[in-house]
JSON list of N, CA and C in Angstrom, two decimals:
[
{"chain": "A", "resi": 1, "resn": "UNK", "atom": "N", "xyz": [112.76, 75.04, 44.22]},
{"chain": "A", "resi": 1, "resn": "UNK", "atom": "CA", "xyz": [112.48, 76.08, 45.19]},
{"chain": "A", "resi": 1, "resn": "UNK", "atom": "C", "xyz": [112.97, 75.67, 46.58]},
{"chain": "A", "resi": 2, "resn": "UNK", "atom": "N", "xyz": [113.08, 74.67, 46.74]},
{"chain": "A", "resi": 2, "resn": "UNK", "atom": "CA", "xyz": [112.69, 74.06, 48.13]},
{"chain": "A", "resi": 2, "resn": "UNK", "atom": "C", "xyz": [114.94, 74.38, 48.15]},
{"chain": "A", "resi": 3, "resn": "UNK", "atom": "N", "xyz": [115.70, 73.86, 47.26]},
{"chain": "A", "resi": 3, "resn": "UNK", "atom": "CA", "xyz": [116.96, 74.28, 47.34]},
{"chain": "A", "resi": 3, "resn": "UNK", "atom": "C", "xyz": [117.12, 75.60, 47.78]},
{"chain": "A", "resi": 4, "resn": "UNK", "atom": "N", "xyz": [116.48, 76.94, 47.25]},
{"chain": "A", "resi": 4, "resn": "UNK", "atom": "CA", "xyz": [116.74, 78.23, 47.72]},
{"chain": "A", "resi": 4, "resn": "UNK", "atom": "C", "xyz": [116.07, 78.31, 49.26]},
{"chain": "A", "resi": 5, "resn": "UNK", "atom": "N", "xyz": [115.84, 77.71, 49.72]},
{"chain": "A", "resi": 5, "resn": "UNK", "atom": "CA", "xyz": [115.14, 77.46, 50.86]},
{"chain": "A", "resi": 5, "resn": "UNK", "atom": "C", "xyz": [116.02, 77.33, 51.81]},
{"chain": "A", "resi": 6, "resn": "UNK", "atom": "N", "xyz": [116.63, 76.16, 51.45]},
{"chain": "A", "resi": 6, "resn": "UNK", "atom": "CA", "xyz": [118.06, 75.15, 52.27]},
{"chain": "A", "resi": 6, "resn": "UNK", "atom": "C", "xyz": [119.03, 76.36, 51.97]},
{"chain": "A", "resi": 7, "resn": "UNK", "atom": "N", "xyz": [119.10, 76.99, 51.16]},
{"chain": "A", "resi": 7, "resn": "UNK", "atom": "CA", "xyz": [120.21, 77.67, 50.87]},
{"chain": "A", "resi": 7, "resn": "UNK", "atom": "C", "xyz": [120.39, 78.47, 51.78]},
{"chain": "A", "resi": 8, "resn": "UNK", "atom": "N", "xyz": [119.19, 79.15, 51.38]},
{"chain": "A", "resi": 8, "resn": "UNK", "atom": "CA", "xyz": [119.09, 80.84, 52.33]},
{"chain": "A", "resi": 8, "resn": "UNK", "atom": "C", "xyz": [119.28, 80.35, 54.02]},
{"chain": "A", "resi": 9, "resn": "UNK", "atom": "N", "xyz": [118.14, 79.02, 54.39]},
{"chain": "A", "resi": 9, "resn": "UNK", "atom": "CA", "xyz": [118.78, 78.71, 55.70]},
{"chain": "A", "resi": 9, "resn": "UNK", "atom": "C", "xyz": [120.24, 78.59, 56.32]},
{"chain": "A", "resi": 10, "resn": "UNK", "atom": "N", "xyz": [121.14, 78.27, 55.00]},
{"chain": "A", "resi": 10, "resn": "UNK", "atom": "CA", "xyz": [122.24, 77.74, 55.61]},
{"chain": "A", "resi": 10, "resn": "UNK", "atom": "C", "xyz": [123.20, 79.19, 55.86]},
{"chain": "A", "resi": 11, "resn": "UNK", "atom": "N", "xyz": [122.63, 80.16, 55.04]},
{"chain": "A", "resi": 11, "resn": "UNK", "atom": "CA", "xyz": [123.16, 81.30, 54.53]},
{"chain": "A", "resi": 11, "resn": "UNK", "atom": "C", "xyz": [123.15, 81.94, 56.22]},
{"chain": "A", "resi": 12, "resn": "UNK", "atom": "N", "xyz": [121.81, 81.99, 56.74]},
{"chain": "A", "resi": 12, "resn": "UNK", "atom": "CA", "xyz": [121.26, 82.51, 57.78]},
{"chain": "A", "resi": 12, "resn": "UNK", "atom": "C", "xyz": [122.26, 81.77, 59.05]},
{"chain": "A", "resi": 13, "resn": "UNK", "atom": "N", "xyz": [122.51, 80.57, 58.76]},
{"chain": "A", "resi": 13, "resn": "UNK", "atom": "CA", "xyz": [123.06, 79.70, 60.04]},
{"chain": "A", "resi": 13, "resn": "UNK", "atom": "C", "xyz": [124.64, 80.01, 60.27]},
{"chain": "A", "resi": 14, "resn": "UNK", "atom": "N", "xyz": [125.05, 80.08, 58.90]},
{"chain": "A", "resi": 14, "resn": "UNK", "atom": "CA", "xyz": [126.58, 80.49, 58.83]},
{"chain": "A", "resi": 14, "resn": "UNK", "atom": "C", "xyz": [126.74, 81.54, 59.53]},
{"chain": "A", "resi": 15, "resn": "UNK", "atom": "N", "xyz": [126.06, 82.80, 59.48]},
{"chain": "A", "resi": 15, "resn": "UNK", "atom": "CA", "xyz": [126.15, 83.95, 59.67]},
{"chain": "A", "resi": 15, "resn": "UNK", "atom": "C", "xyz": [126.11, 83.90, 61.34]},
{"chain": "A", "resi": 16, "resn": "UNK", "atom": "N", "xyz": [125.19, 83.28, 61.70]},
{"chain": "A", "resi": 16, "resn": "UNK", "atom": "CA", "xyz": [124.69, 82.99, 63.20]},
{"chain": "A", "resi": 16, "resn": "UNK", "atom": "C", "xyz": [126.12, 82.31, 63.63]},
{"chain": "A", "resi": 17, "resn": "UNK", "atom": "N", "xyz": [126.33, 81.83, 63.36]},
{"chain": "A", "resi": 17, "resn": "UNK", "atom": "CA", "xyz": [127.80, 80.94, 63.76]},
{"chain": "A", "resi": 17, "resn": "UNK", "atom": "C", "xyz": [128.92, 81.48, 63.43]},
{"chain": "A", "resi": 18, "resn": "UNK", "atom": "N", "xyz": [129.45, 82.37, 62.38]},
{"chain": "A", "resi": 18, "resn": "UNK", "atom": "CA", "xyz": [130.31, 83.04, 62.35]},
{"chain": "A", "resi": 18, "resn": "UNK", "atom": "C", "xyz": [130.05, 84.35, 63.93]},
{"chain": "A", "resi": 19, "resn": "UNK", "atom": "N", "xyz": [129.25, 84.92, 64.38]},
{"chain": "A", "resi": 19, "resn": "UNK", "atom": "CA", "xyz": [129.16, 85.34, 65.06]},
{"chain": "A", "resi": 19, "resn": "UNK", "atom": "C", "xyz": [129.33, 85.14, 66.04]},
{"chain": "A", "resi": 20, "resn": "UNK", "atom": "N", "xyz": [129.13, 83.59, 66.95]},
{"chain": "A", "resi": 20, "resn": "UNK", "atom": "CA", "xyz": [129.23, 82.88, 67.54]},
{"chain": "A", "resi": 20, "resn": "UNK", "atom": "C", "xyz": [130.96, 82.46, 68.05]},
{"chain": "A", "resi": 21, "resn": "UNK", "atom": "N", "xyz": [131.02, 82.11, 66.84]},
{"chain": "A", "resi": 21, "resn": "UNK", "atom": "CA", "xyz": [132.82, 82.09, 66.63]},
{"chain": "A", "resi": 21, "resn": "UNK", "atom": "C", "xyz": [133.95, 83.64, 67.39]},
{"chain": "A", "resi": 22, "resn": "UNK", "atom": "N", "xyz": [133.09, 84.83, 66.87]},
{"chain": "A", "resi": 22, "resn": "UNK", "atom": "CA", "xyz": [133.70, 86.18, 66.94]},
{"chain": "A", "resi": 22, "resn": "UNK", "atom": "C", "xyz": [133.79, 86.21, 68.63]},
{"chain": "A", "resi": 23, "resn": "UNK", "atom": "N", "xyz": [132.32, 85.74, 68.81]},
{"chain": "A", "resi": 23, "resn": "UNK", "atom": "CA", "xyz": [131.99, 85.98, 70.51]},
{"chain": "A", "resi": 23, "resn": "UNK", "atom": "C", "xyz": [133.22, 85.15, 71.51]},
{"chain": "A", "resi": 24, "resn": "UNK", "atom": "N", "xyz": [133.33, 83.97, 70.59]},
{"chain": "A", "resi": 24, "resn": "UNK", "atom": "CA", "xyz": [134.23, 82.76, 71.48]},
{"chain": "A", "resi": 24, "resn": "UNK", "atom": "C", "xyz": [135.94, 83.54, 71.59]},
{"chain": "A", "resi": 25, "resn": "UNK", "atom": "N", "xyz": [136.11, 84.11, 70.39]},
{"chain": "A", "resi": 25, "resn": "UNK", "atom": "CA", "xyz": [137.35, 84.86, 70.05]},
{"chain": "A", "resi": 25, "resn": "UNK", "atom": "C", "xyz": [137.39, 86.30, 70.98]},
{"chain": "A", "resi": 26, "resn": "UNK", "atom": "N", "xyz": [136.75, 86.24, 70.83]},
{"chain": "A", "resi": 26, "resn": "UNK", "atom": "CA", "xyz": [136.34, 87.81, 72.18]},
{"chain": "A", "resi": 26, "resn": "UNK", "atom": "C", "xyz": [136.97, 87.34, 73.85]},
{"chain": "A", "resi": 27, "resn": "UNK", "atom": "N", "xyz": [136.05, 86.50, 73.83]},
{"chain": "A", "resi": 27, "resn": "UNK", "atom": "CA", "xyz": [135.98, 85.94, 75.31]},
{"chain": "A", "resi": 27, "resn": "UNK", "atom": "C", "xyz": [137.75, 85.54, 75.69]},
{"chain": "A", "resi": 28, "resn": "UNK", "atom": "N", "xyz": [137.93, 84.97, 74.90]},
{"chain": "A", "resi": 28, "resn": "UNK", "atom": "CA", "xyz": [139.24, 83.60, 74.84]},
{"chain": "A", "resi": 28, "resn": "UNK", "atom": "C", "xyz": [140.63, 84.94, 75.15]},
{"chain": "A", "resi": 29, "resn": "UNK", "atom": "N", "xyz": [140.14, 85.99, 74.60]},
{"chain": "A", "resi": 29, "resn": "UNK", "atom": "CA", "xyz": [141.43, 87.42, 74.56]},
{"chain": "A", "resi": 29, "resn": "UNK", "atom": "C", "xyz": [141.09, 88.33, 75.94]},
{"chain": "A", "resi": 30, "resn": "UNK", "atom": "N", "xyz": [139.62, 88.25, 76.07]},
{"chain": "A", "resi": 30, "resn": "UNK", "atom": "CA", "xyz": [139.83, 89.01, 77.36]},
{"chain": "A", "resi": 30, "resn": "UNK", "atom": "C", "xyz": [139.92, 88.26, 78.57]},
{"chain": "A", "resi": 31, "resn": "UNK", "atom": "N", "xyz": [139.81, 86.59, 78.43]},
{"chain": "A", "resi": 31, "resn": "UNK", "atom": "CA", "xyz": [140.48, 85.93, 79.17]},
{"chain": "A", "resi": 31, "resn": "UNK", "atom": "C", "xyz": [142.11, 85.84, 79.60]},
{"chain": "A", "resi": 32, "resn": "UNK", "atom": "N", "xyz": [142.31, 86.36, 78.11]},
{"chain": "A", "resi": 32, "resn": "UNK", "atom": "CA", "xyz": [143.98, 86.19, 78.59]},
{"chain": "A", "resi": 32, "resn": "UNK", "atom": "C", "xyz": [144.29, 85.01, 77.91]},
{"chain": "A", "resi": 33, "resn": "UNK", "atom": "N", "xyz": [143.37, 83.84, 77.46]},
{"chain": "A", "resi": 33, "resn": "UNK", "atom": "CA", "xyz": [143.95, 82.81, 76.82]},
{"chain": "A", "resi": 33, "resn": "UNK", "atom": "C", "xyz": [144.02, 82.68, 75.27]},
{"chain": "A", "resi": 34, "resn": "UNK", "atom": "N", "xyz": [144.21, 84.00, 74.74]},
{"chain": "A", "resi": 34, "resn": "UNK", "atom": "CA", "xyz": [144.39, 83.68, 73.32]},
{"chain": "A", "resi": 34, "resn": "UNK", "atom": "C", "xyz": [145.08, 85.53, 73.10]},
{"chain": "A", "resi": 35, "resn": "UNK", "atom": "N", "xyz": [145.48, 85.46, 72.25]},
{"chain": "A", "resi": 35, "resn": "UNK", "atom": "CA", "xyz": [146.11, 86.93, 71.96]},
{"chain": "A", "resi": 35, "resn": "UNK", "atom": "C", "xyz": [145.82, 87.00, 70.98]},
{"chain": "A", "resi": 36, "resn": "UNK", "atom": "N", "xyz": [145.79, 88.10, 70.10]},
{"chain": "A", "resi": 36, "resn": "UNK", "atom": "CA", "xyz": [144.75, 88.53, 68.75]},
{"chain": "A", "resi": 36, "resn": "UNK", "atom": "C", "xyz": [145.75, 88.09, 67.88]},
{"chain": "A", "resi": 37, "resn": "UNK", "atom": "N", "xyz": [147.34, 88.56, 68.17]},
{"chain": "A", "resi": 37, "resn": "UNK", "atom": "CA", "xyz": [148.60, 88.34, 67.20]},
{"chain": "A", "resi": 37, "resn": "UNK", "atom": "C", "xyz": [149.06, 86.71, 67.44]},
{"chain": "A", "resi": 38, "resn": "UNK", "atom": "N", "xyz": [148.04, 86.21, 68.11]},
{"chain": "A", "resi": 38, "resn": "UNK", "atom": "CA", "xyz": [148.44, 84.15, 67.97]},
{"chain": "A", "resi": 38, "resn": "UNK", "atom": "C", "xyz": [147.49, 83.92, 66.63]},
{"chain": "A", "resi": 39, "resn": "UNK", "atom": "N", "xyz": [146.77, 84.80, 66.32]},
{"chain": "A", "resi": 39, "resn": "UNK", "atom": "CA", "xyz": [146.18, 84.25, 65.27]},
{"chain": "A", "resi": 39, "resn": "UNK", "atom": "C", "xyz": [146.47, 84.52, 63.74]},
{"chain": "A", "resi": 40, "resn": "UNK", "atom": "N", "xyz": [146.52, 83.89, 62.25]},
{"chain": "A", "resi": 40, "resn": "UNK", "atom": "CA", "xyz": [147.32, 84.35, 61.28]},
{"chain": "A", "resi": 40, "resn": "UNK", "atom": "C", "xyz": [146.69, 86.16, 60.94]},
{"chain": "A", "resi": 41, "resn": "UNK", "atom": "N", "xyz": [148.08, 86.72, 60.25]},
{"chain": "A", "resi": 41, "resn": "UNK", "atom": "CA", "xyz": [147.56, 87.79, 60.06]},
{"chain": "A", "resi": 41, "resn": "UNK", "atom": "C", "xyz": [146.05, 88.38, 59.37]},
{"chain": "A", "resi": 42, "resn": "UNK", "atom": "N", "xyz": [145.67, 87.53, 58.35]},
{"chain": "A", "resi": 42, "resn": "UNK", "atom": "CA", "xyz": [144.49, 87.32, 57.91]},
{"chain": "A", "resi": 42, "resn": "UNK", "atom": "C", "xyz": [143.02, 87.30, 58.48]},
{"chain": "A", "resi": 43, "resn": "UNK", "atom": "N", "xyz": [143.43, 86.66, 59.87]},
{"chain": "A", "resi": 43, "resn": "UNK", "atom": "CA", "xyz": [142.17, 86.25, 60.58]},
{"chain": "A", "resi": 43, "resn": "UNK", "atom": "C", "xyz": [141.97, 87.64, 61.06]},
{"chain": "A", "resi": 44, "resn": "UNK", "atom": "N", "xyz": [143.32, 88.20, 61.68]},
{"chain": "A", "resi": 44, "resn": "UNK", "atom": "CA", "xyz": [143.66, 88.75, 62.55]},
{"chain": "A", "resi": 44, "resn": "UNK", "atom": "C", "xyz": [142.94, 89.95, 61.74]},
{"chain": "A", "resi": 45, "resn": "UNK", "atom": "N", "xyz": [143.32, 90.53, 60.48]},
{"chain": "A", "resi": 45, "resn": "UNK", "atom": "CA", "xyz": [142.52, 91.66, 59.55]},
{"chain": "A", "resi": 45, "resn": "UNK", "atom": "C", "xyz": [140.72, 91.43, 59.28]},
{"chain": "A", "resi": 46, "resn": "UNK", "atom": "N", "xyz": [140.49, 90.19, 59.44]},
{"chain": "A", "resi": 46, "resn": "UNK", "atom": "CA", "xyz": [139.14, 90.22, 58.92]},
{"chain": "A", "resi": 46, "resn": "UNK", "atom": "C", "xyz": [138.34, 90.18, 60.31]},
{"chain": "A", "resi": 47, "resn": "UNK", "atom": "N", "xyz": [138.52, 89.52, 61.53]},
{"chain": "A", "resi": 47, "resn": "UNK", "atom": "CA", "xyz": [137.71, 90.13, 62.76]},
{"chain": "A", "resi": 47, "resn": "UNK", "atom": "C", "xyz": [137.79, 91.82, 63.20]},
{"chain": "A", "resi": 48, "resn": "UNK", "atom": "N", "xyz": [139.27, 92.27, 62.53]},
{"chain": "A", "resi": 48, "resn": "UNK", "atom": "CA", "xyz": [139.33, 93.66, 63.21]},
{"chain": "A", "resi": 48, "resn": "UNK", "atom": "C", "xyz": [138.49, 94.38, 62.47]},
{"chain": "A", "resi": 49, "resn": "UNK", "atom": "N", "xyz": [138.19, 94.29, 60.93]},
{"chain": "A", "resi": 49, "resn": "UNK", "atom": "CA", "xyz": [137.45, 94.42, 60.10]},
{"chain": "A", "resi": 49, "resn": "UNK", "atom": "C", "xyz": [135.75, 94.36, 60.56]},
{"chain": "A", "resi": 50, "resn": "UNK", "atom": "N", "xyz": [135.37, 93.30, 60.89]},
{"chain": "A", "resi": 50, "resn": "UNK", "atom": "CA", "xyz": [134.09, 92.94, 61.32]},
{"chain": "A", "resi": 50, "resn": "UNK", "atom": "C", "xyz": [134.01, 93.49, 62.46]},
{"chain": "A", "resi": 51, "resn": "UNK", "atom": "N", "xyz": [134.81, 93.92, 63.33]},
{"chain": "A", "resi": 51, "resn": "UNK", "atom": "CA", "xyz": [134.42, 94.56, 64.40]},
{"chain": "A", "resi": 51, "resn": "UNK", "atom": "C", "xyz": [134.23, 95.58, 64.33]},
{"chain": "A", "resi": 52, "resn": "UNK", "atom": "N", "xyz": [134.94, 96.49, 63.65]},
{"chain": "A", "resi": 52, "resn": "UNK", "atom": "CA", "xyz": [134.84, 97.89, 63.31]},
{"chain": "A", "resi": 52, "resn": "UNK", "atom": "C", "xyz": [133.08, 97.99, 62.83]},
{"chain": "A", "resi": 53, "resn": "UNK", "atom": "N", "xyz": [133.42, 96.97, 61.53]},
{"chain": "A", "resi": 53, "resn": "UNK", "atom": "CA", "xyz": [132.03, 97.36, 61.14]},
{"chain": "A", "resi": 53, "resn": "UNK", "atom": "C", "xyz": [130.69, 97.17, 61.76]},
{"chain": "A", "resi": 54, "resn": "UNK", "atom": "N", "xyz": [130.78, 96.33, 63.11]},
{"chain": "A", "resi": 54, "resn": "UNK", "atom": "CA", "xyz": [129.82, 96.30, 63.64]},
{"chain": "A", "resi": 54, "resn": "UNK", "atom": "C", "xyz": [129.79, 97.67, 64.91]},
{"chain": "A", "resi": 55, "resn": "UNK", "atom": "N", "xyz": [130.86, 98.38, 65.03]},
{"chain": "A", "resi": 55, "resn": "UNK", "atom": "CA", "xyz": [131.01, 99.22, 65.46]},
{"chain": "A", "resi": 55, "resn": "UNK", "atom": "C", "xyz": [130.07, 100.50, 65.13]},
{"chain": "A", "resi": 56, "resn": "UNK", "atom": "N", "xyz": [130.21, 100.45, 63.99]},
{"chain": "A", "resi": 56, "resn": "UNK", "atom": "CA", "xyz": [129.70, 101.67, 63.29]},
{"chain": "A", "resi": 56, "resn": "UNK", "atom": "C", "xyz": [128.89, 101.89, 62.86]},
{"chain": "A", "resi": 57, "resn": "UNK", "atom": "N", "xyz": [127.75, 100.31, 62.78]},
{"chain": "A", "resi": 57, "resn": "UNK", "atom": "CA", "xyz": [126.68, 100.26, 62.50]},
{"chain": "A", "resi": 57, "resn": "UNK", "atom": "C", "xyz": [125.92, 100.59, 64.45]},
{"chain": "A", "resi": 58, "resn": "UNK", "atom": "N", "xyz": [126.32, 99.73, 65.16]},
{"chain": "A", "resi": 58, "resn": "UNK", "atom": "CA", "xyz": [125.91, 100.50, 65.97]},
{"chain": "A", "resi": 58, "resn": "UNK", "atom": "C", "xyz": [125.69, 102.06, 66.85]},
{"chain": "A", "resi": 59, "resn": "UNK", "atom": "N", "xyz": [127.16, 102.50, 66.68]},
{"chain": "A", "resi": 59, "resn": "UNK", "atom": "CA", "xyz": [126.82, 104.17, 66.98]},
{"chain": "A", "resi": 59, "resn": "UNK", "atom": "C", "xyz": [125.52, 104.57, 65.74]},
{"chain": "A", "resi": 60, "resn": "UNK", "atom": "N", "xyz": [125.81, 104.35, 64.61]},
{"chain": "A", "resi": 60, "resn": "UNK", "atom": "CA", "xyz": [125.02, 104.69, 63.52]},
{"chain": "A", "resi": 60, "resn": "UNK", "atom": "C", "xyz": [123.70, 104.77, 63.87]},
{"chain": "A", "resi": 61, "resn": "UNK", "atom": "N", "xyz": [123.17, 103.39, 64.51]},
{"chain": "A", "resi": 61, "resn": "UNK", "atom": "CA", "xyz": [121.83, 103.41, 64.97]},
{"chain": "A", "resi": 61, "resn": "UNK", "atom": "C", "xyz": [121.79, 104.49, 66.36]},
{"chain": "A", "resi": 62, "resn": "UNK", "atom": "N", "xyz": [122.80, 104.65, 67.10]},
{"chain": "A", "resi": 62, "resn": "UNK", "atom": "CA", "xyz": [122.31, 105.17, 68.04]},
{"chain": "A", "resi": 62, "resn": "UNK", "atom": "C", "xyz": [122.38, 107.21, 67.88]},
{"chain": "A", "resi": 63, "resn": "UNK", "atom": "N", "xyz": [121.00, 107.46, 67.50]},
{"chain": "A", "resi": 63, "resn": "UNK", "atom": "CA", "xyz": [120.48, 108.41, 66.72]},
{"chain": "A", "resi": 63, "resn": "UNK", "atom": "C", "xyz": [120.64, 109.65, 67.69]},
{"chain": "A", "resi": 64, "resn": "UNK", "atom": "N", "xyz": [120.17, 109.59, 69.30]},
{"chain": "A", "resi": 64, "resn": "UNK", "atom": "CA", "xyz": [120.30, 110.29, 69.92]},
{"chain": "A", "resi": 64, "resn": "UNK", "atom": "C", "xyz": [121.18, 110.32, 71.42]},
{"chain": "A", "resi": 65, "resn": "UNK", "atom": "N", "xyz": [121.76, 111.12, 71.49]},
{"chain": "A", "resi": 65, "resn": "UNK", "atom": "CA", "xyz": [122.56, 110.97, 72.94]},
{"chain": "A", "resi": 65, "resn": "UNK", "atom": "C", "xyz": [122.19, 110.59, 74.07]},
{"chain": "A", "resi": 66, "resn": "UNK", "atom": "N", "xyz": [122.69, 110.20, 75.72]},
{"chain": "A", "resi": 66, "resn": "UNK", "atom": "CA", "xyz": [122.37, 109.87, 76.28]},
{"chain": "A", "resi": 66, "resn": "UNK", "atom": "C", "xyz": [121.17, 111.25, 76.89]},
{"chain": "A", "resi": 67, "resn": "UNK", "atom": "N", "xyz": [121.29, 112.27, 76.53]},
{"chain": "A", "resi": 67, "resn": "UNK", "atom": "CA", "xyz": [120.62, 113.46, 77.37]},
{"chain": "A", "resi": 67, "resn": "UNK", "atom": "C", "xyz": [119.40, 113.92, 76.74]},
{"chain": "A", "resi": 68, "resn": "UNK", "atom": "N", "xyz": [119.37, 113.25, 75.34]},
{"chain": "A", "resi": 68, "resn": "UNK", "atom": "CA", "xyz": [118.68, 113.75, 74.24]},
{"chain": "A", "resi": 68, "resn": "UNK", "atom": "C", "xyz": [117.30, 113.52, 74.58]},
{"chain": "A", "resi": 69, "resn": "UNK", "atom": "N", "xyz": [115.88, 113.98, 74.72]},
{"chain": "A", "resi": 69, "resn": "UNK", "atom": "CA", "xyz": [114.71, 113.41, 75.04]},
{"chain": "A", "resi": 69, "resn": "UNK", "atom": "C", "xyz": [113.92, 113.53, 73.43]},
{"chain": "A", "resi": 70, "resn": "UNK", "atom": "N", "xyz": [112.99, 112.82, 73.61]},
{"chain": "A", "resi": 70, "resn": "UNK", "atom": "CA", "xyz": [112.27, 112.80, 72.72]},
{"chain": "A", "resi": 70, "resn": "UNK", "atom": "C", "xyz": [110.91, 113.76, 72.51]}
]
């Protein structure tokens, strides 16, 4: 048990750090010191990928407009 434990933590940490990574890749392009096409095409498909999708989960959540009251 105590393995699914370590597991799921590491599962949880990767994820935290892959994110981490996205943020550093963010920063580094709107710095100007990295360009999206310096990186292999691969990388280059799976952040545009993850971004989208975090894209769309966010409008998704956002349920009501800025004018909308409750």
């Amino acid at each position: 048990m105590a393995s699914l434990t370590g597991s799921g933590e590491f599962t949880r940490l990767d994820a935290e750090l892959i994110r981490v990574i996205e943020d550093v890749v963010d920063v580094l392009i709107d710095r100007g010191l990295l360009r999206l096409t310096d990186l292999p095409a691969e990388a280059q498909r799976k952040l545009m990928t993850r971004k989208g999708a975090r894209a769309r989960l966010r409008h998704g959540l956002d349920l009501l407009g800025p004018d909308d009251v409750i």
